[in-house]
Amino acid sequence: STPDQIVNIPDLKEVFYIGASGKIGKAVVHLLAERGIKVRIYSRYHATVHPNVSYTTDLHDMAHYKHVVIGKLLNPKVYAKAVRAIKENQTESKTRFLLDYTVPFIPLDLGKNISHI
């Protein structure tokens, strides 16, 4: 299941989460937060209140996280804009894995060092 796949990532301490306000997203965030994992959520709506949960409206903040969970479909142009902002700001991107459970799956090309799973 999605929560098990995320929780079982070795040495997971923090994650950036896109779209965590739906039924599945809230459940996954709650499970992660209760296990001591810090979750930064890209959303205007604050669905979960927990000491390990914080929010942002800047998608390019994902560059600061090795693991990014995608639980909401966004236009691929939104991701491309965020990647451009990361490059323009000369921010070092720590992102290596995009864990995507959206339906339908839309491939994203965000760089050669990022695995879109």
Tab-separated table of N, CA and C in Angstrom:
chain	number	residue	atom	x	y	z
A	1	SER	N	0.836	-1.181	0.000
A	1	SER	CA	0.000	0.000	0.000
A	1	SER	C	0.882	1.247	0.000
A	2	THR	N	0.307	2.360	-0.359
A	2	THR	CA	1.063	3.616	-0.417
A	2	THR	C	1.699	3.968	0.911
A	3	PRO	N	0.951	3.948	2.026
A	3	PRO	CA	1.592	4.290	3.303
A	3	PRO	C	2.761	3.371	3.639
A	4	ASP	N	2.605	2.077	3.399
A	4	ASP	CA	3.683	1.128	3.698
A	4	ASP	C	4.923	1.405	2.851
A	5	GLN	N	4.721	1.715	1.571
A	5	GLN	CA	5.856	2.000	0.695
A	5	GLN	C	6.643	3.206	1.199
A	6	ILE	N	5.936	4.209	1.664
A	6	ILE	CA	6.606	5.429	2.124
A	6	ILE	C	7.273	5.206	3.477
A	7	VAL	N	6.536	4.642	4.419
A	7	VAL	CA	7.055	4.444	5.775
A	7	VAL	C	8.260	3.511	5.783
A	8	ASN	N	8.326	2.575	4.855
A	8	ASN	CA	9.414	1.603	4.830
A	8	ASN	C	10.659	2.058	4.070
A	9	ILE	N	10.713	3.328	3.685
A	9	ILE	CA	11.931	3.857	3.067
A	9	ILE	C	13.006	3.911	4.146
A	10	PRO	N	14.151	3.282	3.904
A	10	PRO	CA	15.207	3.262	4.935
A	10	PRO	C	15.657	4.668	5.332
A	11	ASP	N	15.807	4.887	6.628
A	11	ASP	CA	16.321	6.139	7.199
A	11	ASP	C	15.528	7.379	6.789
A	12	LEU	N	14.239	7.231	6.546
A	12	LEU	CA	13.403	8.368	6.179
A	12	LEU	C	13.177	9.248	7.406
A	13	LYS	N	13.598	10.502	7.306
A	13	LYS	CA	13.448	11.441	8.419
A	13	LYS	C	12.526	12.603	8.058
A	14	GLU	N	12.438	12.916	6.743
A	14	GLU	CA	11.598	14.009	6.292
A	14	GLU	C	11.153	13.756	4.859
A	15	VAL	N	10.020	14.367	4.507
A	15	VAL	CA	9.466	14.183	3.176
A	15	VAL	C	8.713	15.454	2.782
A	16	PHE	N	8.732	15.742	1.487
A	16	PHE	CA	7.943	16.841	0.930
A	16	PHE	C	6.724	16.198	0.276
A	17	TYR	N	5.536	16.677	0.599
A	17	TYR	CA	4.301	16.026	0.163
A	17	TYR	C	3.443	17.002	-0.627
A	18	ILE	N	3.100	16.632	-1.837
A	18	ILE	CA	2.251	17.457	-2.695
A	18	ILE	C	0.847	16.871	-2.674
A	19	GLY	N	-0.108	17.633	-2.174
A	19	GLY	CA	-1.501	17.191	-2.164
A	19	GLY	C	-1.820	16.232	-1.047
A	20	ALA	N	-1.721	16.676	0.171
A	20	ALA	CA	-1.928	15.798	1.322
A	20	ALA	C	-3.229	16.103	2.062
A	21	SER	N	-4.198	16.670	1.372
A	21	SER	CA	-5.432	17.048	2.067
A	21	SER	C	-6.608	16.122	1.778
A	22	GLY	N	-6.423	15.153	0.906
A	22	GLY	CA	-7.476	14.195	0.613
A	22	GLY	C	-7.473	13.050	1.618
A	23	LYS	N	-8.361	12.097	1.416
A	23	LYS	CA	-8.505	10.974	2.346
A	23	LYS	C	-7.205	10.178	2.506
A	24	ILE	N	-6.604	9.789	1.396
A	24	ILE	CA	-5.365	9.007	1.452
A	24	ILE	C	-4.226	9.882	1.979
A	25	GLY	N	-4.103	11.093	1.456
A	25	GLY	CA	-3.028	11.985	1.867
A	25	GLY	C	-3.031	12.267	3.357
A	26	LYS	N	-4.192	12.558	3.909
A	26	LYS	CA	-4.276	12.827	5.351
A	26	LYS	C	-3.864	11.606	6.156
A	27	ALA	N	-4.284	10.429	5.717
A	27	ALA	CA	-3.933	9.194	6.433
A	27	ALA	C	-2.426	8.943	6.382
A	28	VAL	N	-1.835	9.148	5.218
A	28	VAL	CA	-0.390	8.931	5.073
A	28	VAL	C	0.384	9.946	5.912
A	29	VAL	N	-0.013	11.206	5.863
A	29	VAL	CA	0.672	12.245	6.637
A	29	VAL	C	0.578	11.941	8.132
A	30	HIS	N	-0.593	11.551	8.585
A	30	HIS	CA	-0.770	11.227	10.006
A	30	HIS	C	0.160	10.073	10.414
A	31	LEU	N	0.214	9.033	9.597
A	31	LEU	CA	1.074	7.886	9.883
A	31	LEU	C	2.546	8.299	9.935
A	32	LEU	N	2.979	9.088	8.968
A	32	LEU	CA	4.374	9.548	8.939
A	32	LEU	C	4.688	10.408	10.153
A	33	ALA	N	3.822	11.369	10.437
A	33	ALA	CA	4.054	12.290	11.561
A	33	ALA	C	4.097	11.549	12.887
A	34	GLU	N	3.217	10.580	13.065
A	34	GLU	CA	3.190	9.806	14.306
A	34	GLU	C	4.453	8.964	14.478
A	35	ARG	N	5.114	8.649	13.381
A	35	ARG	CA	6.364	7.868	13.446
A	35	ARG	C	7.592	8.771	13.553
A	36	GLY	N	7.366	10.060	13.745
A	36	GLY	CA	8.466	10.986	13.947
A	36	GLY	C	9.071	11.552	12.685
A	37	ILE	N	8.454	11.302	11.546
A	37	ILE	CA	8.951	11.803	10.268
A	37	ILE	C	8.385	13.207	10.041
A	38	LYS	N	9.257	14.141	9.702
A	38	LYS	CA	8.823	15.508	9.431
A	38	LYS	C	8.249	15.582	8.024
A	39	VAL	N	7.078	16.204	7.903
A	39	VAL	CA	6.377	16.292	6.623
A	39	VAL	C	6.154	17.766	6.287
A	40	ARG	N	6.642	18.170	5.121
A	40	ARG	CA	6.399	19.520	4.599
A	40	ARG	C	5.402	19.367	3.470
A	41	ILE	N	4.253	20.033	3.591
A	41	ILE	CA	3.165	19.854	2.635
A	41	ILE	C	3.023	21.085	1.742
A	42	TYR	N	2.946	20.836	0.439
A	42	TYR	CA	2.666	21.893	-0.530
A	42	TYR	C	1.154	21.991	-0.669
A	43	SER	N	0.585	23.003	-0.034
A	43	SER	CA	-0.868	23.178	-0.071
A	43	SER	C	-1.232	24.500	0.583
A	44	ARG	N	-2.321	25.075	0.136
A	44	ARG	CA	-2.854	26.273	0.803
A	44	ARG	C	-3.759	25.878	1.958
A	45	TYR	N	-4.307	24.680	1.869
A	45	TYR	CA	-5.239	24.198	2.882
A	45	TYR	C	-4.486	23.384	3.929
A	46	HIS	N	-4.651	23.725	5.188
A	46	HIS	CA	-3.970	23.027	6.285
A	46	HIS	C	-4.901	21.967	6.860
A	47	ALA	N	-4.808	20.758	6.312
A	47	ALA	CA	-5.712	19.674	6.697
A	47	ALA	C	-5.250	18.934	7.950
A	48	THR	N	-3.963	18.968	8.234
A	48	THR	CA	-3.409	18.215	9.365
A	48	THR	C	-2.646	19.159	10.290
A	49	VAL	N	-2.977	19.087	11.564
A	49	VAL	CA	-2.246	19.860	12.567
A	49	VAL	C	-1.470	18.867	13.421
A	50	HIS	N	-0.141	18.980	13.373
A	50	HIS	CA	0.731	18.069	14.112
A	50	HIS	C	2.100	18.754	14.214
A	51	PRO	N	2.807	18.563	15.313
A	51	PRO	CA	4.128	19.207	15.445
A	51	PRO	C	5.126	18.833	14.348
A	52	ASN	N	4.969	17.680	13.716
A	52	ASN	CA	5.886	17.248	12.662
A	52	ASN	C	5.427	17.651	11.265
A	53	VAL	N	4.348	18.428	11.179
A	53	VAL	CA	3.788	18.810	9.883
A	53	VAL	C	3.878	20.326	9.716
A	54	SER	N	4.385	20.746	8.559
A	54	SER	CA	4.425	22.170	8.217
A	54	SER	C	3.944	22.330	6.774
A	55	TYR	N	3.645	23.568	6.398
A	55	TYR	CA	3.063	23.849	5.082
A	55	TYR	C	3.856	24.904	4.327
A	56	THR	N	3.757	24.834	2.996
A	56	THR	CA	4.347	25.838	2.122
A	56	THR	C	3.462	26.000	0.892
A	57	THR	N	3.550	27.163	0.267
A	57	THR	CA	2.869	27.386	-1.011
A	57	THR	C	3.887	27.569	-2.131
A	58	ASP	N	5.148	27.292	-1.836
A	58	ASP	CA	6.218	27.386	-2.834
A	58	ASP	C	6.671	25.989	-3.237
A	59	LEU	N	6.320	25.584	-4.443
A	59	LEU	CA	6.663	24.238	-4.908
A	59	LEU	C	8.169	24.039	-5.013
A	60	HIS	N	8.915	25.102	-5.288
A	60	HIS	CA	10.365	24.913	-5.412
A	60	HIS	C	11.014	24.561	-4.075
A	61	ASP	N	10.272	24.616	-2.968
A	61	ASP	CA	10.792	24.132	-1.677
A	61	ASP	C	11.110	22.632	-1.720
A	62	MET	N	10.548	21.929	-2.700
A	62	MET	CA	10.802	20.483	-2.787
A	62	MET	C	12.285	20.189	-3.005
A	63	ALA	N	13.039	21.173	-3.495
A	63	ALA	CA	14.470	20.969	-3.741
A	63	ALA	C	15.227	20.634	-2.466
A	64	HIS	N	14.667	20.976	-1.320
A	64	HIS	CA	15.336	20.748	-0.036
A	64	HIS	C	15.093	19.343	0.523
A	65	TYR	N	14.358	18.518	-0.220
A	65	TYR	CA	13.978	17.190	0.280
A	65	TYR	C	14.407	16.102	-0.691
A	66	LYS	N	14.980	15.045	-0.145
A	66	LYS	CA	15.402	13.905	-0.965
A	66	LYS	C	14.186	13.156	-1.514
A	67	HIS	N	13.142	13.014	-0.689
A	67	HIS	CA	11.943	12.273	-1.086
A	67	HIS	C	10.752	13.209	-1.219
A	68	VAL	N	10.110	13.160	-2.384
A	68	VAL	CA	8.917	13.954	-2.655
A	68	VAL	C	7.782	12.988	-2.976
A	69	VAL	N	6.672	13.133	-2.258
A	69	VAL	CA	5.486	12.303	-2.506
A	69	VAL	C	4.488	13.149	-3.286
A	70	ILE	N	4.004	12.592	-4.400
A	70	ILE	CA	3.016	13.291	-5.221
A	70	ILE	C	1.682	12.575	-5.064
A	71	GLY	N	0.743	13.272	-4.435
A	71	GLY	CA	-0.581	12.705	-4.219
A	71	GLY	C	-1.680	13.513	-4.878
A	72	LYS	N	-1.288	14.496	-5.667
A	72	LYS	CA	-2.262	15.343	-6.348
A	72	LYS	C	-1.737	15.657	-7.742
A	73	LEU	N	-2.616	15.537	-8.715
A	73	LEU	CA	-2.233	15.863	-10.079
A	73	LEU	C	-2.060	17.367	-10.230
A	74	LEU	N	-0.911	17.763	-10.679
A	74	LEU	CA	-0.652	19.150	-11.040
A	74	LEU	C	-0.230	19.163	-12.499
A	75	ASN	N	-0.486	20.235	-13.160
A	75	ASN	CA	-0.067	20.377	-14.539
A	75	ASN	C	1.457	20.243	-14.595
A	76	PRO	N	1.989	19.432	-15.518
A	76	PRO	CA	3.443	19.288	-15.633
A	76	PRO	C	4.168	20.626	-15.796
A	77	LYS	N	3.491	21.628	-16.336
A	77	LYS	CA	4.098	22.954	-16.485
A	77	LYS	C	4.392	23.581	-15.124
A	78	VAL	N	3.597	23.234	-14.100
A	78	VAL	CA	3.821	23.743	-12.753
A	78	VAL	C	5.143	23.195	-12.211
A	79	TYR	N	5.397	21.909	-12.448
A	79	TYR	CA	6.662	21.299	-12.024
A	79	TYR	C	7.830	21.909	-12.787
A	80	ALA	N	7.653	22.088	-14.096
A	80	ALA	CA	8.720	22.671	-14.917
A	80	ALA	C	9.058	24.076	-14.437
A	81	LYS	N	8.049	24.851	-14.073
A	81	LYS	CA	8.273	26.204	-13.560
A	81	LYS	C	9.061	26.150	-12.242
A	82	ALA	N	8.710	25.214	-11.376
A	82	ALA	CA	9.418	25.066	-10.103
A	82	ALA	C	10.878	24.681	-10.336
A	83	VAL	N	11.123	23.780	-11.275
A	83	VAL	CA	12.495	23.353	-11.584
A	83	VAL	C	13.298	24.535	-12.145
A	84	ARG	N	12.662	25.330	-12.995
A	84	ARG	CA	13.344	26.530	-13.518
A	84	ARG	C	13.714	27.486	-12.377
A	85	ALA	N	12.783	27.676	-11.431
A	85	ALA	CA	13.042	28.561	-10.294
A	85	ALA	C	14.193	28.033	-9.441
A	86	ILE	N	14.239	26.729	-9.278
A	86	ILE	CA	15.325	26.115	-8.506
A	86	ILE	C	16.661	26.393	-9.188
A	87	LYS	N	16.709	26.225	-10.507
A	87	LYS	CA	17.945	26.459	-11.261
A	87	LYS	C	18.313	27.939	-11.265
A	88	GLU	N	17.320	28.806	-11.476
A	88	GLU	CA	17.584	30.248	-11.525
A	88	GLU	C	18.096	30.767	-10.185
A	89	ASN	N	17.579	30.208	-9.096
A	89	ASN	CA	18.029	30.615	-7.762
A	89	ASN	C	19.315	29.906	-7.347
A	90	GLN	N	19.805	29.051	-8.230
A	90	GLN	CA	21.005	28.260	-7.988
A	90	GLN	C	20.908	27.477	-6.680
A	91	THR	N	19.711	26.945	-6.438
A	91	THR	CA	19.471	26.120	-5.264
A	91	THR	C	19.938	24.702	-5.561
A	92	GLU	N	20.698	24.139	-4.648
A	92	GLU	CA	21.115	22.749	-4.813
A	92	GLU	C	19.909	21.855	-4.549
A	93	SER	N	19.556	21.032	-5.503
A	93	SER	CA	18.401	20.150	-5.346
A	93	SER	C	18.828	18.841	-4.693
A	94	LYS	N	18.220	18.546	-3.559
A	94	LYS	CA	18.469	17.285	-2.855
A	94	LYS	C	17.543	16.180	-3.348
A	95	THR	N	16.527	16.545	-4.135
A	95	THR	CA	15.499	15.589	-4.553
A	95	THR	C	16.091	14.486	-5.409
A	96	ARG	N	15.823	13.241	-5.016
A	96	ARG	CA	16.285	12.080	-5.771
A	96	ARG	C	15.139	11.143	-6.154
A	97	PHE	N	14.036	11.200	-5.391
A	97	PHE	CA	12.927	10.284	-5.640
A	97	PHE	C	11.597	11.025	-5.617
A	98	LEU	N	10.781	10.816	-6.657
A	98	LEU	CA	9.405	11.281	-6.686
A	98	LEU	C	8.533	10.040	-6.544
A	99	LEU	N	7.821	9.921	-5.447
A	99	LEU	CA	6.943	8.785	-5.208
A	99	LEU	C	5.537	9.229	-5.595
A	100	ASP	N	5.049	8.752	-6.711
A	100	ASP	CA	3.827	9.267	-7.314
A	100	ASP	C	2.728	8.207	-7.280
A	101	TYR	N	1.632	8.502	-6.583
A	101	TYR	CA	0.508	7.571	-6.577
A	101	TYR	C	-0.740	8.184	-7.197
A	102	THR	N	-0.559	9.176	-8.051
A	102	THR	CA	-1.700	9.794	-8.719
A	102	THR	C	-2.191	8.913	-9.862
A	103	VAL	N	-3.454	9.086	-10.201
A	103	VAL	CA	-4.062	8.357	-11.319
A	103	VAL	C	-4.743	9.391	-12.199
A	104	PRO	N	-4.433	9.445	-13.476
A	104	PRO	CA	-3.458	8.616	-14.184
A	104	PRO	C	-2.033	9.093	-13.908
A	105	PHE	N	-1.104	8.182	-14.071
A	105	PHE	CA	0.310	8.487	-13.900
A	105	PHE	C	0.771	9.319	-15.092
A	106	ILE	N	1.338	10.479	-14.822
A	106	ILE	CA	1.864	11.348	-15.880
A	106	ILE	C	3.361	11.454	-15.671
A	107	PRO	N	4.160	10.932	-16.619
A	107	PRO	CA	5.614	11.002	-16.466
A	107	PRO	C	6.105	12.444	-16.380
A	108	LEU	N	7.031	12.687	-15.488
A	108	LEU	CA	7.619	14.012	-15.318
A	108	LEU	C	9.114	13.916	-15.554
A	109	ASP	N	9.642	14.844	-16.314
A	109	ASP	CA	11.082	14.899	-16.554
A	109	ASP	C	11.620	16.087	-15.783
A	110	LEU	N	12.111	15.822	-14.581
A	110	LEU	CA	12.609	16.895	-13.725
A	110	LEU	C	14.125	16.862	-13.567
A	111	GLY	N	14.761	16.043	-14.343
A	111	GLY	CA	16.219	15.971	-14.277
A	111	GLY	C	16.695	14.540	-14.254
A	112	LYS	N	17.937	14.348	-14.686
A	112	LYS	CA	18.484	12.995	-14.810
A	112	LYS	C	18.770	12.330	-13.475
A	113	ASN	N	18.903	13.102	-12.396
A	113	ASN	CA	19.227	12.526	-11.096
A	113	ASN	C	18.002	12.198	-10.255
A	114	ILE	N	16.812	12.378	-10.809
A	114	ILE	CA	15.583	12.169	-10.051
A	114	ILE	C	14.823	10.964	-10.605
A	115	SER	N	14.542	9.993	-9.739
A	115	SER	CA	13.770	8.817	-10.127
A	115	SER	C	12.301	9.078	-9.854
A	116	HIS	N	11.484	8.952	-10.890
A	116	HIS	CA	10.036	9.152	-10.775
A	116	HIS	C	9.399	7.770	-10.682
A	117	ILE	N	8.947	7.415	-9.483
A	117	ILE	CA	8.447	6.069	-9.198
A	117	ILE	C	6.938	6.109	-9.075
